[in-house]
Amino acid sequence: AHMTIFPKVQELLIKAGEKNILITGGGIIPKEDMKTLQKKGIGKLFGPGSSIKESLQYIQEWFQSNKLNK
């Protein structure tokens, strides 16, 4: 479902005029699918065993870098 849901959410956000929103998530997603989704503009995806600290750090860094680029 991840190969359908993430791109659909991205498509709906773009249609709504929202181009600078982080789309991230996690779960049991094959690494090849993660790479494909990231190439399409989806943010980092976290697999099983990922720490909350790692995902929080990624989100904070994303917001910091996007705040500076506005």
mmCIF file of C-alpha atoms in Angstrom:
data_model
loop_
_atom_site.group_PDB
_atom_site.id
_atom_site.type_symbol
_atom_site.label_atom_id
_atom_site.label_comp_id
_atom_site.label_asym_id
_atom_site.label_seq_id
_atom_site.Cartn_x
_atom_site.Cartn_y
_atom_site.Cartn_z
ATOM 1 C CA ALA A 1 0.000 0.000 0.000
ATOM 2 C CA HIS A 2 2.938 2.360 0.643
ATOM 3 C CA MET A 3 3.700 2.600 -3.086
ATOM 4 C CA THR A 4 0.151 3.868 -3.628
ATOM 5 C CA ILE A 5 -0.579 5.858 -0.479
ATOM 6 C CA PHE A 6 2.547 8.038 -0.243
ATOM 7 C CA PRO A 7 2.372 9.185 -3.900
ATOM 8 C CA LYS A 8 -1.387 9.805 -3.587
ATOM 9 C CA VAL A 9 -0.905 11.979 -0.496
ATOM 10 C CA GLN A 10 1.853 13.843 -2.331
ATOM 11 C CA GLU A 11 -0.376 14.324 -5.385
ATOM 12 C CA LEU A 12 -3.248 15.672 -3.279
ATOM 13 C CA LEU A 13 -0.955 18.100 -1.450
ATOM 14 C CA ILE A 14 0.455 19.404 -4.722
ATOM 15 C CA LYS A 15 -3.070 19.805 -6.163
ATOM 16 C CA ALA A 16 -3.946 21.803 -3.042
ATOM 17 C CA GLY A 17 -0.972 24.081 -3.676
ATOM 18 C CA GLU A 18 1.094 22.669 -0.823
ATOM 19 C CA LYS A 19 4.581 21.937 -2.112
ATOM 20 C CA ASN A 20 6.689 22.343 1.007
ATOM 21 C CA ILE A 21 5.236 19.741 3.359
ATOM 22 C CA LEU A 22 7.323 16.862 4.639
ATOM 23 C CA ILE A 23 5.867 13.465 3.873
ATOM 24 C CA THR A 24 7.533 10.836 6.026
ATOM 25 C CA GLY A 25 6.544 7.604 7.667
ATOM 26 C CA GLY A 26 7.644 4.155 8.511
ATOM 27 C CA GLY A 27 6.862 0.515 8.760
ATOM 28 C CA ILE A 28 7.845 -2.604 6.929
ATOM 29 C CA ILE A 29 8.852 -1.100 3.599
ATOM 30 C CA PRO A 30 11.462 -2.770 1.379
ATOM 31 C CA LYS A 31 14.617 -0.677 0.921
ATOM 32 C CA GLU A 32 14.130 -0.563 -2.863
ATOM 33 C CA ASP A 33 10.642 0.876 -2.381
ATOM 34 C CA MET A 34 12.057 3.440 0.070
ATOM 35 C CA LYS A 35 14.595 4.520 -2.553
ATOM 36 C CA THR A 36 11.923 4.752 -5.253
ATOM 37 C CA LEU A 37 9.643 6.848 -3.042
ATOM 38 C CA GLN A 38 12.491 9.152 -2.000
ATOM 39 C CA LYS A 39 13.347 9.721 -5.679
ATOM 40 C CA LYS A 40 9.722 10.847 -6.111
ATOM 41 C CA GLY A 41 10.131 13.419 -3.330
ATOM 42 C CA ILE A 42 8.895 11.479 -0.313
ATOM 43 C CA GLY A 43 10.965 12.133 2.798
ATOM 44 C CA LYS A 44 12.996 9.590 4.699
ATOM 45 C CA LEU A 45 11.079 6.464 5.637
ATOM 46 C CA PHE A 46 11.898 4.577 8.808
ATOM 47 C CA GLY A 47 11.900 0.809 9.088
ATOM 48 C CA PRO A 48 11.234 -1.418 12.086
ATOM 49 C CA GLY A 49 13.620 -0.773 14.948
ATOM 50 C CA SER A 50 14.205 2.867 14.035
ATOM 51 C CA SER A 51 14.460 5.049 17.080
ATOM 52 C CA ILE A 52 12.141 7.920 17.840
ATOM 53 C CA LYS A 53 15.247 10.036 18.394
ATOM 54 C CA GLU A 54 16.416 9.322 14.827
ATOM 55 C CA SER A 55 13.075 10.248 13.287
ATOM 56 C CA LEU A 56 12.735 13.350 15.470
ATOM 57 C CA GLN A 57 16.213 14.507 14.489
ATOM 58 C CA TYR A 58 15.406 14.010 10.795
ATOM 59 C CA ILE A 59 12.165 15.998 11.081
ATOM 60 C CA GLN A 60 13.836 18.829 13.027
ATOM 61 C CA GLU A 61 16.673 19.051 10.489
ATOM 62 C CA TRP A 62 14.183 19.044 7.607
ATOM 63 C CA PHE A 63 12.221 21.921 9.129
ATOM 64 C CA GLN A 64 15.389 23.878 9.926
ATOM 65 C CA SER A 65 16.727 23.525 6.384
ATOM 66 C CA ASN A 66 13.355 24.386 4.813
ATOM 67 C CA LYS A 67 12.895 27.376 7.101
ATOM 68 C CA LEU A 68 16.239 28.713 5.913
ATOM 69 C CA ASN A 69 15.367 28.116 2.244
ATOM 70 C CA LYS A 70 12.078 30.071 2.280
#
